[in-house]
Amino acid sequence: MVLASLRGLDDPREADSPPARWLASWVHCRVFRVDGEGRVRPELARDPGTMRGRTLTVRLVEGARFHDGQVITASDVVRSLRALAASSPSTPLARMVASLELRAPAPLTLELEAPAHTDPSAIRRLLARPEAGVLRGGAVGSGHACGSFRPVDRGAGRATLLAWPGHPRGRPWLDRVEVTARPDPRARSAAFGDQEVDVSETAGLRDRRGASSPAGGLVSAYAIPAPDLRGDGALAFRRFAAALAMDARLVRHADWPAQGADSLWPPLLSPTRAPIATSGPATGPAPPQPALVIAYPEGDEGLGELARGLRDALARLSLAPARAVPVAGLDMASAVAATAPAWQLAVVTHAWGALDTEQAALELAMALGRDDLTAARALAGRGRARAERLNAEAAAIPLLHMERPIHHRSWLVLDAGPSGADLGEAWVRP
């Protein structure tokens, strides 16, 4: 994961930007949290709490522990909130916290007395802010955090985080997160953090999601926790998914800043994986485009119609020759057997929700390294206008399996899970 800085890692009160707040929310737990749909949910709290008069009483879960193994108590919450109020007394957040009278009448009971006419939902949202992370004794120190991930290694501009089983919601989906600070604001990878569409690498997805690698292959998994799949956030998510589908090591080939701030899509790699040009027109003849096979499960007319729609849309957009093929008992092995070795393969295994076939075809072509930027930008403009509606209607994040036997074979998985959207890529040398 690449972020502009590591602020918020040690002290949640320093979380002063979207990337910092995102990082703080992983390392530091709070009384409440905000889920991917914007709803406030209990985290350290056992339930939403009860409001009597001006006092909100919240009972904490039993057994939650800090990273050093100490049990989390209500007094830790009180001290952390008081430290937040004192850290920047002139800020609105600190003033809101300072307006509360905080008490811990029992080890797992927290009382917050608010000014008259305070909406209890406002108090819960305040306690869900990443800056309101709970520290042992309210002080910064090694092991004093209590979030889903525990920092185990620190270096200049980097950190390693491991899953923490003592979190109230249990062990997270990811096992390990490598965080690197890249302060260059032009870097596209850092911009994903600014848009709160962030990526972490792990090996744990393979076991818990049932993803498997072809024989002798290698699995890398990426997770995007609770992504904002509306508006520009949806576009950021899709273009990043396309970037990963093209090459997990894209940064070795692409000069991100050269793309310019107005670029809607990531730079594209040719199927031969030649380094891309960062300025000026491409030189030399275009690489030949092998036929694309879009396989779908035999007997599934819905997916068959979608596969044919993708084929036709690819032709209309002049992006790639393709054909749709029904495959009985569709899996990776049978799909590979249905094609010639030189062909690229895309296997559709799940409907794309409300995404129309032209948009899906464009993204599929982008993921395969085939793209006409003029068509992409025109279609992206229309996609941006309808992104809110499309994502509101989509029942789930699409699932797309794809194999590319040109230089390595890629298997891309998009799946909606309890911790957000998980994106995995498995590849094997041909």
Short mmCIF file of C-alpha atoms in Angstrom, two decimals:
data_model
loop_
_atom_site.label_atom_id
_atom_site.label_comp_id
_atom_site.label_asym_id
_atom_site.label_seq_id
_atom_site.Cartn_x
_atom_site.Cartn_y
_atom_site.Cartn_z
CA MET A 1 0.00 0.00 0.00
CA VAL A 2 1.38 3.40 -0.94
CA LEU A 3 0.22 6.52 0.89
CA ALA A 4 1.41 10.11 0.88
CA SER A 5 2.72 9.75 4.46
CA LEU A 6 2.53 7.52 7.53
CA ARG A 7 0.74 10.11 9.67
CA GLY A 8 -1.89 8.50 11.87
CA LEU A 9 0.07 5.27 12.25
CA ASP A 10 1.41 5.91 15.76
CA ASP A 11 -0.95 8.66 16.91
CA PRO A 12 -4.51 8.74 15.52
CA ARG A 13 -4.79 12.40 16.54
CA GLU A 14 -2.37 13.19 13.69
CA ALA A 15 -4.77 11.80 11.08
CA ASP A 16 -5.25 15.06 9.17
CA SER A 17 -5.91 13.77 5.63
CA PRO A 18 -7.95 10.97 3.99
CA PRO A 19 -4.92 8.63 3.67
CA ALA A 20 -3.89 9.30 7.28
CA ARG A 21 -7.43 8.71 8.56
CA TRP A 22 -7.63 5.50 6.55
CA LEU A 23 -4.34 4.26 8.04
CA ALA A 24 -5.38 5.28 11.56
CA SER A 25 -8.65 3.36 11.19
CA TRP A 26 -6.69 0.15 10.56
CA VAL A 27 -4.16 0.51 13.38
CA HIS A 28 -6.40 2.17 16.01
CA CYS A 29 -9.84 1.00 17.12
CA ARG A 30 -12.66 3.32 18.17
CA VAL A 31 -15.83 3.06 20.21
CA PHE A 32 -17.85 3.11 16.98
CA ARG A 33 -16.99 2.83 13.31
CA VAL A 34 -18.57 3.90 10.02
CA ASP A 35 -19.25 1.07 7.55
CA GLY A 36 -19.04 1.21 3.76
CA GLU A 37 -22.60 2.54 3.50
CA GLY A 38 -21.97 5.40 5.90
CA ARG A 39 -23.80 3.84 8.85
CA VAL A 40 -22.39 4.01 12.37
CA ARG A 41 -21.71 0.56 13.84
CA PRO A 42 -20.35 -0.57 17.23
CA GLU A 43 -16.64 -1.42 17.34
CA LEU A 44 -15.42 -1.34 20.95
CA ALA A 45 -19.02 -0.70 21.95
CA ARG A 46 -21.26 -3.69 22.64
CA ASP A 47 -24.31 -1.88 21.21
CA PRO A 48 -25.34 1.65 20.16
CA GLY A 49 -25.78 2.65 23.81
CA THR A 50 -28.70 4.34 25.54
CA MET A 51 -29.43 8.05 25.89
CA ARG A 52 -31.09 9.22 29.11
CA GLY A 53 -31.45 12.94 29.37
CA ARG A 54 -28.11 14.38 28.32
CA THR A 55 -26.05 11.26 29.06
CA LEU A 56 -25.16 8.57 26.55
CA THR A 57 -24.17 5.32 28.28
CA VAL A 58 -22.11 2.87 26.22
CA ARG A 59 -21.06 -0.59 27.38
CA LEU A 60 -17.83 -1.94 25.90
CA VAL A 61 -17.24 -5.48 24.67
CA GLU A 62 -15.36 -7.90 26.90
CA GLY A 63 -12.02 -9.36 25.94
CA ALA A 64 -10.84 -6.66 23.51
CA ARG A 65 -7.10 -6.10 23.94
CA PHE A 66 -4.43 -3.62 23.02
CA HIS A 67 -1.56 -4.80 20.86
CA ASP A 68 0.55 -5.36 24.00
CA GLY A 69 -2.10 -7.75 25.36
CA GLN A 70 -3.62 -5.43 27.98
CA VAL A 71 -7.42 -5.39 28.27
CA ILE A 72 -9.20 -2.29 26.94
CA THR A 73 -11.25 -0.45 29.58
CA ALA A 74 -13.55 2.55 29.61
CA SER A 75 -10.88 4.59 31.41
CA ASP A 76 -8.61 4.14 28.37
CA VAL A 77 -11.36 5.61 26.21
CA VAL A 78 -11.83 8.56 28.58
CA ARG A 79 -8.10 9.34 28.69
CA SER A 80 -7.78 9.05 24.91
CA LEU A 81 -10.68 11.45 24.31
CA ARG A 82 -9.32 13.94 26.83
CA ALA A 83 -5.93 13.80 25.11
CA LEU A 84 -7.66 14.43 21.78
CA ALA A 85 -9.43 17.49 23.20
CA ALA A 86 -6.12 18.85 24.51
CA SER A 87 -4.09 18.08 21.38
CA SER A 88 -5.50 20.87 19.18
CA PRO A 89 -7.95 22.85 21.33
CA SER A 90 -8.72 25.33 18.54
CA THR A 91 -10.03 22.72 16.08
CA PRO A 92 -13.77 21.97 15.80
CA LEU A 93 -13.17 18.29 16.55
CA ALA A 94 -11.29 19.03 19.78
CA ARG A 95 -13.94 21.55 20.84
CA MET A 96 -16.68 18.97 20.29
CA VAL A 97 -14.85 16.43 22.45
CA ALA A 98 -14.12 19.06 25.10
CA SER A 99 -17.85 19.83 25.35
CA LEU A 100 -18.49 16.31 26.67
CA GLU A 101 -18.20 15.33 30.31
CA LEU A 102 -16.53 11.92 30.28
CA ARG A 103 -16.86 9.28 32.99
CA ALA A 104 -15.93 5.62 33.45
CA PRO A 105 -18.11 4.38 36.37
CA ALA A 106 -17.16 0.75 35.66
CA PRO A 107 -14.34 -0.95 33.72
CA LEU A 108 -16.58 -1.57 30.69
CA THR A 109 -19.04 1.32 31.08
CA LEU A 110 -18.53 4.67 29.40
CA GLU A 111 -20.72 7.72 30.11
CA LEU A 112 -20.72 10.86 27.97
CA GLU A 113 -22.74 13.83 29.20
CA ALA A 114 -23.38 16.24 26.33
CA PRO A 115 -24.70 19.81 26.12
CA ALA A 116 -28.48 20.15 26.03
CA HIS A 117 -30.27 19.16 22.82
CA THR A 118 -27.30 17.18 21.48
CA ASP A 119 -28.32 14.48 19.02
CA PRO A 120 -26.97 11.11 20.27
CA SER A 121 -26.13 10.16 16.67
CA ALA A 122 -23.71 13.11 16.58
CA ILE A 123 -21.92 11.72 19.65
CA ARG A 124 -21.67 8.27 18.06
CA ARG A 125 -20.26 9.76 14.85
CA LEU A 126 -17.76 11.71 16.90
CA LEU A 127 -16.62 8.49 18.59
CA ALA A 128 -16.34 6.85 15.15
CA ARG A 129 -13.81 9.38 13.84
CA PRO A 130 -10.38 7.82 13.10
CA GLU A 131 -8.82 10.63 15.16
CA ALA A 132 -10.74 9.29 18.19
CA GLY A 133 -8.72 6.07 18.23
CA VAL A 134 -8.28 4.53 21.67
CA LEU A 135 -4.75 4.32 23.14
CA ARG A 136 -3.73 2.50 26.32
CA GLY A 137 -3.86 5.12 29.04
CA GLY A 138 -4.52 7.70 26.33
CA ALA A 139 -0.79 7.80 25.53
CA VAL A 140 1.19 6.94 22.41
CA GLY A 141 3.52 3.99 22.85
CA SER A 142 4.60 0.64 21.46
CA GLY A 143 1.67 -1.76 21.66
CA HIS A 144 -0.72 0.94 22.89
CA ALA A 145 -2.99 0.75 19.80
CA CYS A 146 -5.85 -1.72 19.39
CA GLY A 147 -6.86 -1.74 15.71
CA SER A 148 -7.21 -4.63 13.28
CA PHE A 149 -3.52 -4.42 12.40
CA ARG A 150 -0.46 -4.29 14.66
CA PRO A 151 2.73 -2.51 13.51
CA VAL A 152 5.64 -4.95 13.84
CA ASP A 153 8.39 -3.32 11.82
CA ARG A 154 9.21 0.31 11.13
CA GLY A 155 11.75 1.88 8.83
CA ALA A 156 12.32 5.11 6.95
CA GLY A 157 9.03 5.75 5.19
CA ARG A 158 7.71 2.22 5.58
CA ALA A 159 5.91 -0.04 8.04
CA THR A 160 4.76 -3.65 8.24
CA LEU A 161 1.38 -4.39 9.82
CA LEU A 162 0.17 -7.83 10.89
CA ALA A 163 -3.41 -8.91 11.56
CA TRP A 164 -4.43 -8.57 15.22
CA PRO A 165 -6.73 -11.36 16.49
CA GLY A 166 -7.63 -9.42 19.66
CA HIS A 167 -9.79 -6.93 17.78
CA PRO A 168 -13.51 -6.94 18.75
CA ARG A 169 -14.52 -7.92 15.21
CA GLY A 170 -12.00 -10.74 15.14
CA ARG A 171 -9.10 -11.38 12.81
CA PRO A 172 -9.27 -9.28 9.62
CA TRP A 173 -9.30 -10.76 6.11
CA LEU A 174 -5.78 -9.60 5.38
CA ASP A 175 -2.81 -11.19 7.14
CA ARG A 176 -0.16 -8.61 6.36
CA VAL A 177 -0.01 -5.04 5.07
CA GLU A 178 3.14 -3.36 3.76
CA VAL A 179 2.86 0.43 3.91
CA THR A 180 5.21 2.78 2.07
CA ALA A 181 5.21 6.57 2.22
CA ARG A 182 5.56 8.30 -1.13
CA PRO A 183 5.24 12.05 -0.51
CA ASP A 184 5.20 13.05 -4.19
CA PRO A 185 1.63 14.40 -4.60
CA ARG A 186 1.78 13.74 -8.34
CA ALA A 187 2.23 10.01 -7.87
CA ARG A 188 -0.91 8.23 -8.98
CA SER A 189 -0.54 5.55 -6.33
CA ALA A 190 -0.63 8.23 -3.64
CA ALA A 191 -3.65 9.81 -5.32
CA PHE A 192 -5.59 6.59 -4.74
CA GLY A 193 -5.09 7.18 -1.04
CA ASP A 194 -6.39 10.72 -1.41
CA GLN A 195 -9.52 9.28 -3.02
CA GLU A 196 -9.88 6.74 -0.21
CA VAL A 197 -9.49 3.86 -2.64
CA ASP A 198 -6.55 2.10 -1.06
CA VAL A 199 -4.83 -1.20 -1.58
CA SER A 200 -3.06 -3.67 0.70
CA GLU A 201 -1.23 -6.87 -0.15
CA THR A 202 -1.64 -10.20 1.58
CA ALA A 203 -1.41 -13.94 1.07
CA GLY A 204 -4.41 -14.75 3.25
CA LEU A 205 -7.12 -14.26 0.64
CA ARG A 206 -6.19 -17.55 -1.00
CA ASP A 207 -7.13 -19.56 2.08
CA ARG A 208 -10.17 -17.66 3.30
CA ARG A 209 -11.77 -16.95 -0.06
CA GLY A 210 -11.04 -20.25 -1.75
CA ALA A 211 -8.92 -18.63 -4.45
CA SER A 212 -6.29 -21.01 -5.76
CA SER A 213 -3.28 -20.67 -7.99
CA PRO A 214 -2.56 -22.82 -11.06
CA ALA A 215 0.10 -25.45 -10.43
CA GLY A 216 3.43 -23.79 -9.78
CA GLY A 217 1.84 -20.37 -9.70
CA LEU A 218 2.06 -17.47 -7.34
CA VAL A 219 -0.78 -15.66 -5.59
CA SER A 220 -0.93 -12.01 -4.64
CA ALA A 221 -4.11 -10.62 -3.10
CA TYR A 222 -5.27 -7.08 -2.69
CA ALA A 223 -8.10 -5.74 -0.56
CA ILE A 224 -9.88 -2.41 -0.74
CA PRO A 225 -11.67 -1.90 2.58
CA ALA A 226 -15.16 -0.44 2.28
CA PRO A 227 -14.52 1.41 -0.99
CA ASP A 228 -16.72 4.30 -2.04
CA LEU A 229 -18.28 2.83 -5.17
CA ARG A 230 -20.22 5.97 -6.03
CA GLY A 231 -19.30 8.82 -8.34
CA ASP A 232 -15.59 9.45 -8.84
CA GLY A 233 -14.76 6.79 -6.27
CA ALA A 234 -16.23 4.15 -8.58
CA LEU A 235 -14.08 5.34 -11.47
CA ALA A 236 -10.98 5.32 -9.29
CA PHE A 237 -11.76 1.77 -8.17
CA ARG A 238 -12.30 0.53 -11.74
CA ARG A 239 -9.22 2.10 -13.21
CA PHE A 240 -7.15 0.68 -10.37
CA ALA A 241 -8.66 -2.77 -10.92
CA ALA A 242 -7.69 -2.43 -14.58
CA ALA A 243 -4.16 -1.45 -13.60
CA LEU A 244 -3.78 -4.54 -11.42
CA ALA A 245 -5.27 -6.73 -14.12
CA MET A 246 -2.71 -5.45 -16.60
CA ASP A 247 0.29 -6.05 -14.40
CA ALA A 248 0.75 -6.22 -10.64
CA ARG A 249 4.19 -4.67 -11.17
CA LEU A 250 2.87 -1.79 -13.25
CA VAL A 251 4.99 0.79 -11.45
CA ARG A 252 8.12 -0.70 -13.04
CA HIS A 253 6.87 0.21 -16.50
CA ALA A 254 4.87 3.38 -16.04
CA ASP A 255 5.82 6.95 -15.23
CA TRP A 256 2.65 7.94 -13.39
CA PRO A 257 3.21 11.73 -13.15
CA ALA A 258 3.67 11.98 -16.93
CA GLN A 259 0.02 11.02 -17.43
CA GLY A 260 -1.22 14.42 -16.26
CA ALA A 261 -3.95 15.31 -13.81
CA ASP A 262 -6.67 15.12 -16.48
CA SER A 263 -6.04 11.48 -17.35
CA LEU A 264 -9.06 9.35 -16.52
CA TRP A 265 -7.33 6.01 -16.94
CA PRO A 266 -4.02 4.43 -15.96
CA PRO A 267 -1.31 3.96 -18.60
CA LEU A 268 -1.74 0.77 -20.58
CA LEU A 269 0.76 -1.99 -21.25
CA SER A 270 0.94 -3.76 -24.57
CA PRO A 271 0.47 -7.55 -24.52
CA THR A 272 4.25 -7.86 -25.00
CA ARG A 273 4.85 -5.91 -21.78
CA ALA A 274 7.16 -3.43 -23.51
CA PRO A 275 7.78 -0.30 -21.40
CA ILE A 276 5.21 2.30 -22.33
CA ALA A 277 6.07 5.72 -23.75
CA THR A 278 5.54 8.55 -21.28
CA SER A 279 5.27 11.30 -23.89
CA GLY A 280 4.65 11.61 -27.61
CA PRO A 281 3.02 9.10 -29.95
CA ALA A 282 3.90 5.44 -29.90
CA THR A 283 6.59 4.41 -32.38
CA GLY A 284 6.74 1.31 -34.51
CA PRO A 285 3.94 -1.03 -35.59
CA ALA A 286 1.30 -1.99 -33.06
CA PRO A 287 1.68 -5.51 -31.69
CA PRO A 288 -0.69 -8.05 -33.24
CA GLN A 289 -3.90 -8.56 -31.31
CA PRO A 290 -4.70 -12.24 -30.74
CA ALA A 291 -8.29 -13.34 -30.77
CA LEU A 292 -10.11 -12.97 -27.47
CA VAL A 293 -12.28 -15.81 -26.22
CA ILE A 294 -15.04 -14.87 -23.77
CA ALA A 295 -16.10 -18.13 -22.17
CA TYR A 296 -19.26 -18.53 -20.13
CA PRO A 297 -20.92 -21.48 -18.35
CA GLU A 298 -22.91 -23.63 -20.74
CA GLY A 299 -26.64 -23.39 -20.06
CA ASP A 300 -26.43 -20.02 -18.31
CA GLU A 301 -28.33 -17.85 -20.78
CA GLY A 302 -27.92 -14.73 -18.67
CA LEU A 303 -24.15 -14.96 -18.75
CA GLY A 304 -24.26 -16.08 -22.36
CA GLU A 305 -26.17 -12.94 -23.29
CA LEU A 306 -23.64 -10.87 -21.37
CA ALA A 307 -20.68 -12.59 -23.05
CA ARG A 308 -22.18 -11.95 -26.49
CA GLY A 309 -22.90 -8.37 -25.50
CA LEU A 310 -19.27 -7.91 -24.50
CA ARG A 311 -18.15 -9.42 -27.79
CA ASP A 312 -20.36 -7.07 -29.81
CA ALA A 313 -19.39 -4.04 -27.74
CA LEU A 314 -15.69 -4.78 -28.22
CA ALA A 315 -16.30 -4.86 -31.96
CA ARG A 316 -18.31 -1.61 -31.95
CA LEU A 317 -15.57 0.16 -30.03
CA SER A 318 -12.89 -1.33 -32.35
CA LEU A 319 -11.04 -2.57 -29.29
CA ALA A 320 -10.53 -6.28 -29.93
CA PRO A 321 -11.71 -9.20 -32.07
CA ALA A 322 -13.57 -11.64 -29.84
CA ARG A 323 -15.88 -14.62 -29.80
CA ALA A 324 -18.19 -15.99 -27.10
CA VAL A 325 -17.86 -19.70 -26.26
CA PRO A 326 -20.11 -21.80 -23.97
CA VAL A 327 -18.10 -24.18 -21.75
CA ALA A 328 -19.59 -27.06 -19.79
CA GLY A 329 -18.55 -27.16 -16.14
CA LEU A 330 -16.65 -23.94 -16.54
CA ASP A 331 -13.51 -23.58 -14.45
CA MET A 332 -10.00 -22.36 -15.15
CA ALA A 333 -8.79 -25.73 -16.45
CA SER A 334 -11.70 -26.27 -18.84
CA ALA A 335 -11.52 -22.68 -20.05
CA VAL A 336 -7.83 -23.01 -20.88
CA ALA A 337 -8.48 -26.28 -22.72
CA ALA A 338 -11.11 -24.57 -24.89
CA THR A 339 -8.60 -22.18 -26.49
CA ALA A 340 -5.48 -22.24 -28.58
CA PRO A 341 -2.29 -21.45 -26.63
CA ALA A 342 -1.71 -18.08 -28.35
CA TRP A 343 -5.15 -16.70 -27.57
CA GLN A 344 -5.97 -14.45 -24.68
CA LEU A 345 -8.90 -15.57 -22.57
CA ALA A 346 -11.53 -13.88 -20.46
CA VAL A 347 -13.96 -16.02 -18.49
CA VAL A 348 -17.17 -14.36 -17.38
CA THR A 349 -18.47 -16.00 -14.21
CA HIS A 350 -20.78 -13.39 -12.74
CA ALA A 351 -23.18 -10.80 -14.10
CA TRP A 352 -21.83 -7.26 -14.02
CA GLY A 353 -24.82 -5.86 -12.14
CA ALA A 354 -26.05 -2.59 -13.63
CA LEU A 355 -22.85 -1.98 -15.61
CA ASP A 356 -23.76 -1.73 -19.29
CA THR A 357 -21.94 -3.90 -21.82
CA GLU A 358 -20.04 -1.06 -23.50
CA GLN A 359 -18.55 0.08 -20.21
CA ALA A 360 -17.75 -3.52 -19.29
CA ALA A 361 -16.20 -4.14 -22.71
CA LEU A 362 -14.01 -1.07 -22.41
CA GLU A 363 -12.77 -2.09 -18.97
CA LEU A 364 -12.19 -5.64 -20.17
CA ALA A 365 -10.14 -4.35 -23.11
CA MET A 366 -8.18 -2.07 -20.79
CA ALA A 367 -7.45 -4.98 -18.48
CA LEU A 368 -6.07 -6.93 -21.44
CA GLY A 369 -3.81 -4.06 -22.45
CA ARG A 370 -5.94 -3.04 -25.43
CA ASP A 371 -7.36 0.42 -25.50
CA ASP A 372 -8.13 3.37 -27.70
CA LEU A 373 -7.71 6.36 -25.39
CA THR A 374 -10.09 8.57 -27.36
CA ALA A 375 -12.88 6.03 -27.04
CA ALA A 376 -11.91 5.44 -23.42
CA ARG A 377 -12.17 9.09 -22.47
CA ALA A 378 -15.46 9.54 -24.31
CA LEU A 379 -16.95 6.51 -22.64
CA ALA A 380 -15.46 7.53 -19.31
CA GLY A 381 -17.28 10.85 -19.50
CA ARG A 382 -20.59 9.09 -19.93
CA GLY A 383 -19.63 6.59 -17.24
CA ARG A 384 -18.86 9.34 -14.77
CA ALA A 385 -22.27 10.92 -15.34
CA ARG A 386 -24.04 7.65 -14.60
CA ALA A 387 -21.67 6.22 -12.00
CA GLU A 388 -23.90 7.18 -9.07
CA ARG A 389 -26.95 5.49 -10.60
CA LEU A 390 -25.09 2.41 -11.80
CA ASN A 391 -23.48 1.68 -8.48
CA ALA A 392 -26.68 2.36 -6.55
CA GLU A 393 -28.39 -0.31 -8.65
CA ALA A 394 -25.60 -2.88 -8.71
CA ALA A 395 -26.35 -5.71 -6.31
CA ALA A 396 -22.71 -6.76 -5.95
CA ILE A 397 -19.25 -6.02 -7.20
CA PRO A 398 -18.66 -7.93 -10.45
CA LEU A 399 -16.75 -11.17 -10.60
CA LEU A 400 -14.46 -11.57 -13.59
CA HIS A 401 -11.91 -14.31 -14.23
CA MET A 402 -9.29 -13.57 -16.82
CA GLU A 403 -6.28 -15.40 -18.18
CA ARG A 404 -3.48 -13.88 -20.27
CA PRO A 405 -0.92 -16.42 -21.56
CA ILE A 406 1.25 -13.84 -23.37
CA HIS A 407 3.91 -13.35 -20.69
CA HIS A 408 2.09 -14.54 -17.62
CA ARG A 409 -1.37 -15.84 -16.91
CA SER A 410 -3.53 -13.65 -14.73
CA TRP A 411 -6.61 -14.55 -12.76
CA LEU A 412 -8.49 -11.51 -11.54
CA VAL A 413 -11.18 -11.85 -8.87
CA LEU A 414 -13.55 -9.11 -7.79
CA ASP A 415 -15.79 -10.14 -4.93
CA ALA A 416 -17.89 -8.34 -2.32
CA GLY A 417 -16.99 -9.39 1.21
CA PRO A 418 -17.64 -8.32 4.80
CA SER A 419 -14.52 -6.15 4.88
CA GLY A 420 -15.18 -4.48 1.53
CA ALA A 421 -14.06 -5.45 -1.95
CA ASP A 422 -11.28 -7.99 -2.33
CA LEU A 423 -9.19 -8.04 -5.47
CA GLY A 424 -6.87 -10.95 -6.12
CA GLU A 425 -4.46 -11.83 -8.89
CA ALA A 426 -2.85 -15.22 -9.38
CA TRP A 427 -0.26 -15.71 -12.10
CA VAL A 428 2.00 -18.41 -13.44
CA ARG A 429 4.83 -18.31 -15.94
CA PRO A 430 3.87 -19.89 -19.29
#
